[in-house]
Tab-separated table of C-alpha atoms in Angstrom:
chain	number	residue	atom	x	y	z
A	21	MET	CA	16.742	13.651	-5.525
A	22	LEU	CA	14.819	11.268	-7.788
A	23	LYS	CA	18.041	10.069	-9.411
A	24	LEU	CA	19.490	9.253	-6.002
A	25	PHE	CA	16.626	6.919	-5.145
A	26	ALA	CA	16.355	5.472	-8.640
A	27	ASP	CA	20.002	4.368	-8.633
A	28	ASN	CA	21.605	1.469	-6.797
A	29	ARG	CA	22.877	3.426	-3.785
A	30	PRO	CA	21.860	1.832	-0.464
A	31	TYR	CA	22.920	4.847	1.597
A	32	VAL	CA	19.900	6.803	0.290
A	33	LEU	CA	17.746	4.796	2.692
A	34	PHE	CA	19.257	6.953	5.442
A	35	LEU	CA	17.627	9.943	3.726
A	36	LEU	CA	14.143	8.499	4.252
A	37	PRO	CA	13.848	9.615	7.919
A	38	LEU	CA	14.901	13.129	6.873
A	39	LEU	CA	12.393	13.153	4.017
A	40	LEU	CA	9.631	11.889	6.288
A	41	GLY	CA	10.576	14.415	8.956
A	42	LEU	CA	10.315	17.186	6.351
A	43	MET	CA	6.804	15.996	5.459
A	44	TYR	CA	5.757	16.038	9.099
A	45	GLY	CA	7.343	19.463	9.591
A	46	LEU	CA	5.600	21.014	6.582
A	47	ASP	CA	2.274	19.577	7.659
A	48	PHE	CA	2.724	20.928	11.179
A	49	GLN	CA	3.814	24.370	10.016
A	50	PHE	CA	1.552	24.999	7.022
A	51	GLY	CA	-1.120	22.327	6.958
A	52	ARG	CA	-4.696	22.661	8.088
A	53	THR	CA	-4.292	20.681	11.263
A	54	TYR	CA	-5.877	17.259	10.900
A	55	SER	CA	-6.496	16.180	14.469
A	56	PRO	CA	-8.713	13.109	14.703
A	57	SER	CA	-10.418	12.462	17.992
A	58	VAL	CA	-10.593	8.719	17.352
A	59	LEU	CA	-8.280	6.324	15.532
A	60	SER	CA	-9.930	3.294	13.955
A	61	PHE	CA	-8.309	-0.145	14.116
A	62	GLY	CA	-11.091	-2.082	12.442
A	63	THR	CA	-12.493	-4.992	14.400
A	64	TRP	CA	-10.051	-4.297	17.237
A	65	GLY	CA	-11.926	-1.135	18.114
A	66	ASN	CA	-11.022	2.537	18.311
A	67	VAL	CA	-8.448	4.512	20.247
A	68	GLU	CA	-9.445	7.914	21.587
A	69	LEU	CA	-6.960	10.783	21.440
A	70	SER	CA	-8.051	12.500	24.609
A	71	SER	CA	-4.820	14.279	25.551
A	72	LEU	CA	-1.776	15.938	24.020
A	73	ASN	CA	0.381	12.980	25.043
A	74	SER	CA	-1.848	10.530	23.175
A	75	VAL	CA	-1.694	12.729	20.061
A	76	LEU	CA	2.110	12.872	20.225
A	77	ILE	CA	2.333	9.100	20.706
A	78	ALA	CA	0.009	8.545	17.733
A	79	LYS	CA	2.151	10.828	15.561
A	80	CYS	CA	5.458	9.274	16.659
A	81	THR	CA	4.206	5.744	16.056
A	82	GLY	CA	2.805	6.947	12.730
A	83	PHE	CA	6.274	8.188	11.777
A	84	ILE	CA	7.791	4.810	12.644
A	85	ALA	CA	5.018	2.964	10.788
A	86	ASN	CA	5.445	5.014	7.597
A	87	LEU	CA	9.216	4.578	7.634
A	88	SER	CA	8.955	0.844	8.312
A	89	LEU	CA	6.439	0.327	5.505
A	90	ALA	CA	8.620	2.194	3.009
A	91	ILE	CA	11.741	0.186	3.904
A	92	LEU	CA	9.866	-3.136	3.925
A	93	LEU	CA	8.299	-2.382	0.545
A	94	ASN	CA	11.704	-1.573	-0.918
A	95	TYR	CA	13.264	-4.700	0.558
A	96	GLY	CA	10.526	-6.828	-0.986
A	97	PHE	CA	10.948	-5.158	-4.384
A	98	ASN	CA	14.698	-5.795	-4.520
A	99	ASN	CA	14.467	-9.250	-2.970
A	100	ALA	CA	11.922	-10.361	-5.574
A	101	GLU	CA	14.334	-9.357	-8.350
A	102	PHE	CA	11.734	-7.470	-10.356
A	103	ALA	CA	14.614	-5.843	-12.201
A	104	ASP	CA	18.223	-6.632	-13.029
A	105	ARG	CA	19.522	-4.144	-10.458
A	106	ASN	CA	18.425	-2.818	-7.102
A	107	THR	CA	16.611	0.469	-6.771
A	108	TYR	CA	15.338	2.496	-3.836
A	109	PHE	CA	12.680	4.467	-5.640
A	110	PRO	CA	9.689	2.411	-4.336
A	111	SER	CA	10.287	3.615	-0.776
A	112	PHE	CA	10.592	7.233	-1.903
A	113	PHE	CA	7.480	7.180	-4.065
A	114	PHE	CA	5.467	5.314	-1.426
A	115	LEU	CA	6.142	8.115	1.063
A	116	LEU	CA	5.133	10.695	-1.562
A	117	LEU	CA	1.863	8.854	-2.058
A	118	MET	CA	1.211	8.592	1.666
A	119	TRP	CA	1.922	12.315	2.026
A	120	SER	CA	-1.192	13.022	-0.040
A	121	ILE	CA	-3.576	11.794	2.689
A	122	PRO	CA	-4.000	13.337	6.164
A	123	GLU	CA	-4.348	9.908	7.826
A	124	MET	CA	-0.652	9.331	7.137
A	125	PHE	CA	0.510	11.285	10.156
A	126	PHE	CA	-1.301	9.256	12.823
A	127	ILE	CA	-0.947	5.522	13.337
A	128	ASN	CA	-4.207	3.767	12.467
A	129	GLY	CA	-5.578	0.578	11.007
A	130	LEU	CA	-4.630	1.669	7.485
A	131	HIS	CA	-0.900	1.337	8.240
A	132	LEU	CA	-1.327	-2.137	9.684
A	133	ALA	CA	-3.572	-3.228	6.817
A	134	ILE	CA	-0.970	-2.115	4.265
A	135	LEU	CA	1.681	-3.968	6.281
A	136	GLY	CA	-0.367	-7.168	6.022
A	137	VAL	CA	-0.773	-6.805	2.239
A	138	ILE	CA	2.968	-6.185	1.763
A	139	LEU	CA	3.871	-9.264	3.818
A	140	MET	CA	1.256	-11.298	1.929
A	141	THR	CA	2.716	-10.286	-1.425
A	142	GLN	CA	6.244	-11.119	-0.333
A	143	GLN	CA	5.109	-14.623	0.621
A	144	TYR	CA	3.364	-15.213	-2.711
A	145	LEU	CA	6.391	-14.013	-4.673
A	146	LYS	CA	8.305	-16.960	-3.181
A	147	LEU	CA	6.057	-19.417	-5.032
A	148	ASN	CA	7.278	-21.406	-8.006
A	149	GLN	CA	6.410	-24.594	-9.857
A	150	ASN	CA	9.222	-26.720	-8.452
A	151	ASN	CA	8.965	-26.192	-4.684
A	152	ASP	CA	6.139	-26.999	-2.319
A	153	GLY	CA	3.817	-24.006	-1.986
A	154	LYS	CA	1.751	-24.874	1.067
A	155	LEU	CA	3.700	-22.730	3.559
A	156	PRO	CA	3.862	-19.515	1.457
A	157	VAL	CA	0.186	-19.889	0.518
A	158	PHE	CA	-0.906	-20.275	4.134
A	159	ASN	CA	1.411	-17.550	5.448
A	160	GLY	CA	0.387	-15.106	2.724
A	161	THR	CA	-3.328	-15.529	3.300
A	162	PHE	CA	-2.822	-15.410	7.056
A	163	PHE	CA	-1.170	-11.999	6.638
A	164	LEU	CA	-4.079	-10.931	4.424
A	165	GLY	CA	-6.486	-12.117	7.116
A	166	ILE	CA	-4.644	-10.058	9.726
A	167	SER	CA	-4.794	-7.088	7.348
A	168	ALA	CA	-8.544	-7.605	7.025
A	169	THR	CA	-9.016	-7.355	10.783
A	170	PHE	CA	-7.980	-3.699	10.413
A	171	ILE	CA	-9.691	-3.070	7.044
A	172	PRO	CA	-12.452	-5.735	7.000
A	173	SER	CA	-13.305	-5.143	3.330
A	174	ASN	CA	-10.007	-6.887	2.466
A	175	TRP	CA	-11.816	-10.194	2.979
A	176	LEU	CA	-13.788	-9.482	-0.188
A	177	ILE	CA	-10.662	-9.671	-2.381
A	178	LEU	CA	-9.805	-13.312	-1.629
A	179	PRO	CA	-10.802	-14.532	-5.148
A	180	LEU	CA	-8.566	-11.947	-6.827
A	181	ILE	CA	-5.683	-12.803	-4.525
A	182	TYR	CA	-6.029	-16.497	-5.287
A	183	ALA	CA	-5.834	-15.620	-8.990
A	184	ALA	CA	-2.371	-14.198	-8.239
A	185	ILE	CA	-1.351	-17.541	-6.699
A	186	LEU	CA	-2.496	-19.422	-9.806
A	187	ILE	CA	0.116	-17.505	-11.803
A	188	PHE	CA	2.829	-19.446	-9.972
A	189	ARG	CA	1.057	-22.653	-8.946
A	190	PRO	CA	-1.592	-24.968	-10.419
A	191	LEU	CA	-4.867	-25.463	-8.579
A	192	ILE	CA	-4.071	-27.938	-5.787
A	193	PHE	CA	-6.751	-28.821	-3.238
A	194	ARG	CA	-4.392	-28.912	-0.240
A	195	GLU	CA	-3.009	-25.481	-1.050
A	196	PHE	CA	-6.506	-24.102	-1.644
A	197	PHE	CA	-7.610	-25.493	1.722
A	198	LEU	CA	-4.627	-23.825	3.430
A	199	PHE	CA	-5.443	-20.626	1.565
A	200	MET	CA	-8.951	-20.586	3.024
A	201	LEU	CA	-7.718	-21.677	6.463
A	202	GLY	CA	-5.175	-18.852	6.574
A	203	ALA	CA	-7.949	-16.312	5.976
A	204	ALA	CA	-10.466	-17.998	8.269
A	205	LEU	CA	-8.336	-18.006	11.426
A	206	PRO	CA	-7.928	-14.207	11.761
A	207	MET	CA	-11.524	-13.730	10.622
A	208	LEU	CA	-12.864	-16.042	13.335
A	209	TYR	CA	-10.662	-14.526	16.023
A	210	SER	CA	-11.502	-10.902	15.168
A	211	TYR	CA	-15.226	-11.600	14.825
A	212	THR	CA	-15.227	-13.346	18.214
A	213	PHE	CA	-13.359	-10.390	19.709
A	214	ALA	CA	-15.899	-7.949	18.252
A	215	VAL	CA	-18.800	-9.964	19.661
A	216	VAL	CA	-17.230	-10.264	23.119
A	217	GLN	CA	-16.500	-6.521	23.177
A	218	ASN	CA	-20.032	-5.786	21.947
A	219	GLN	CA	-18.714	-3.923	18.918
A	220	ARG	CA	-20.505	-3.543	15.610
A	221	PHE	CA	-18.832	-5.553	12.859
A	222	ALA	CA	-18.607	-3.358	9.726
A	223	LEU	CA	-17.003	-4.237	6.402
A	224	PHE	CA	-16.435	-0.572	5.554
A	225	PRO	CA	-15.524	1.419	8.670
A	226	ALA	CA	-14.274	4.990	8.303
A	227	LEU	CA	-10.648	5.617	9.263
A	228	ASP	CA	-11.884	8.278	11.648
A	229	PRO	CA	-15.437	7.330	12.750
A	230	ASN	CA	-16.220	10.898	13.838
A	231	THR	CA	-15.177	12.489	10.555
A	232	SER	CA	-17.228	12.823	7.380
A	233	TYR	CA	-15.216	12.550	4.161
A	234	TYR	CA	-16.564	14.380	1.140
A	235	LEU	CA	-15.064	14.330	-2.329
A	236	ASN	CA	-13.382	17.731	-2.705
A	237	THR	CA	-11.356	19.263	-5.525
A	238	TYR	CA	-8.048	18.054	-4.092
A	239	GLN	CA	-9.272	14.454	-3.936
A	240	VAL	CA	-10.616	14.643	-7.491
A	241	VAL	CA	-7.254	15.923	-8.743
A	242	LEU	CA	-5.450	13.184	-6.848
A	243	SER	CA	-7.751	10.505	-8.244
A	244	ILE	CA	-7.189	11.672	-11.813
A	245	PHE	CA	-3.448	11.916	-11.232
A	246	PHE	CA	-3.220	8.413	-9.774
A	247	ALA	CA	-5.276	7.093	-12.690
A	248	VAL	CA	-2.762	8.652	-15.110
A	249	ILE	CA	0.173	7.143	-13.224
A	250	SER	CA	-1.488	3.734	-13.135
A	251	LEU	CA	-2.324	3.780	-16.833
A	252	PHE	CA	1.157	5.002	-17.748
A	253	SER	CA	2.853	2.284	-15.668
A	254	VAL	CA	0.680	-0.564	-16.974
A	255	VAL	CA	0.979	0.514	-20.626
A	256	TRP	CA	4.738	0.875	-20.304
A	257	LEU	CA	5.057	-2.588	-18.747
A	258	MET	CA	2.901	-4.154	-21.448
A	259	ILE	CA	4.972	-2.586	-24.214
A	260	ASN	CA	8.297	-3.533	-22.630
A	261	SER	CA	7.403	-6.968	-21.246
A	262	SER	CA	9.351	-8.717	-24.010
A	263	GLY	CA	12.620	-7.707	-22.393
A	264	LYS	CA	11.862	-9.513	-19.124
A	265	ASN	CA	12.335	-13.154	-18.260
A	266	ASN	CA	9.463	-15.502	-17.513
A	267	ARG	CA	9.847	-15.188	-13.739
A	268	GLN	CA	9.742	-11.389	-13.832
A	269	LYS	CA	6.637	-11.471	-16.042
A	270	LYS	CA	4.828	-13.691	-13.521
A	271	GLU	CA	5.813	-11.444	-10.615
A	272	ILE	CA	4.525	-8.362	-12.434
A	273	GLN	CA	1.266	-10.166	-13.250
A	274	ALA	CA	0.869	-10.940	-9.540
A	275	ILE	CA	1.264	-7.238	-8.735
A	276	TYR	CA	-1.439	-6.515	-11.318
A	277	TRP	CA	-3.817	-8.732	-9.362
A	278	VAL	CA	-2.867	-7.068	-6.078
A	279	TYR	CA	-3.517	-3.690	-7.686
A	280	ALA	CA	-6.876	-4.885	-9.044
A	281	ALA	CA	-7.820	-6.171	-5.586
A	282	SER	CA	-6.794	-2.874	-3.968
A	283	LEU	CA	-8.769	-0.920	-6.551
A	284	LEU	CA	-11.828	-3.063	-5.848
A	285	VAL	CA	-11.572	-2.296	-2.121
A	286	CYS	CA	-11.226	1.413	-2.922
A	287	ILE	CA	-14.315	1.400	-5.170
A	288	LEU	CA	-16.443	-0.599	-2.730
A	289	HIS	CA	-15.353	1.570	0.165
A	290	TYR	CA	-16.376	4.712	-1.701
A	291	TYR	CA	-19.692	3.176	-2.800
A	292	PHE	CA	-20.741	2.140	0.700
A	293	THR	CA	-19.267	4.993	2.775
A	294	GLN	CA	-18.927	7.882	0.265
A	295	SER	CA	-15.338	8.285	1.466
A	296	LEU	CA	-12.391	8.164	-0.907
A	297	SER	CA	-9.762	5.767	0.457
A	298	ILE	CA	-7.143	5.874	-2.285
A	299	ALA	CA	-4.439	4.787	0.156
A	300	TYR	CA	-5.335	1.150	-0.584
A	301	LEU	CA	-3.616	1.608	-3.972
A	302	PHE	CA	-0.334	3.011	-2.710
A	303	PHE	CA	1.617	-0.222	-2.260
A	304	PRO	CA	1.034	-1.764	-5.727
A	305	LEU	CA	1.148	1.666	-7.381
A	306	ALA	CA	4.580	2.397	-5.874
A	307	VAL	CA	5.823	-0.923	-7.279
A	308	LEU	CA	4.367	-0.479	-10.768
A	309	PHE	CA	5.518	3.127	-11.160
A	310	THR	CA	9.124	2.144	-10.404
A	311	PHE	CA	9.625	0.185	-13.632
A	312	PRO	CA	9.578	3.144	-16.087
A	313	PHE	CA	12.573	4.615	-14.244
A	314	PHE	CA	14.740	1.811	-15.621
A	315	GLU	CA	14.243	3.118	-19.162
A	316	LYS	CA	16.096	6.372	-19.822
A	317	LYS	CA	13.849	7.451	-22.686
A	318	VAL	CA	10.755	7.185	-20.515
A	319	SER	CA	12.245	8.107	-17.154
A	320	TYR	CA	12.080	11.832	-17.944
A	321	PHE	CA	8.306	11.662	-18.240
A	322	ALA	CA	8.134	9.482	-15.115
A	323	GLN	CA	10.274	12.011	-13.241
A	324	SER	CA	7.936	14.787	-14.368
A	325	LEU	CA	4.979	12.876	-12.895
A	326	ALA	CA	6.842	12.362	-9.614
A	327	TYR	CA	7.724	16.045	-9.385
A	328	LEU	CA	4.120	16.912	-10.212
A	329	LEU	CA	2.981	14.806	-7.259
A	330	ILE	CA	5.382	16.742	-5.020
A	331	LEU	CA	3.916	19.991	-6.367
A	332	ILE	CA	0.353	18.794	-5.760
A	333	ASN	CA	1.235	17.855	-2.191
A	334	LEU	CA	2.718	21.303	-1.623
A	335	LEU	CA	-0.196	23.137	-3.232
A	336	LYS	CA	-2.655	21.428	-0.897
A	337	PHE	CA	-1.351	23.669	1.897
A	338	LEU	CA	-2.609	26.670	-0.086
A	339	VAL	CA	-6.013	25.393	-1.220
A	340	LEU	CA	-7.191	23.287	1.723
């Protein structure tokens, strides 16, 4: 299956709904039922799941959201020309990563926040030295601002995100002003909405406000595993960067900054809420881990890591 998604075969995208359906089916049949009573959408408030119909709607929209994110991520990867040929592995690996968290199966603010970060990154990857960058800069930060209305801690990563822009563009006051304006508009609107609705504005809200998240053995194993994958991907890219053109090197550096920003949000979220929100890393991690699959000598080890993640996701049904 990994070879199918790693190759340039567009028809494998039609396998994604089947793969996602299998994940939902296994979770329903064997999983310890994760049934949140409240879904958090950041500054927009919470949605109560008070009936069976609301639970089914939340799961169905979650299915659509996961599938849409995977396809959009893959489109952005191929459209940015990170590699010399198209691949469909990012969508596959992104779904594997999402499968490791229970929040995957219900639509919530996490899905919409990831959507905003993906759209932001796609805008910034359009930047270059020769063309005017005001529109991509504004649009990208506006998408980040929308993302931050669902995960408010995303506003704290603005400096790291601007560092990604500086890879493609010099420091220009007009573009910096538009960068700040793009973030300020959603921030002002969401804060006003929270005040009008008499809601508490929190930088680090829990995905399910009524659930306490404690670091268990499964989460520790996942954290170590994701650290290994991250280190492996970054080291491989550093060693093999000489074979890429200047544009590809800049795009990969931008993804590094997005990963660093996502890691910062994950660390801060754990520090302030004692909940492990590793899902913030899934988008940049799915992109970075795709590159080793282009090298045959290394792809066997990369495939072993991917299969190990599948095994970990299956074992969770036995230990949780």
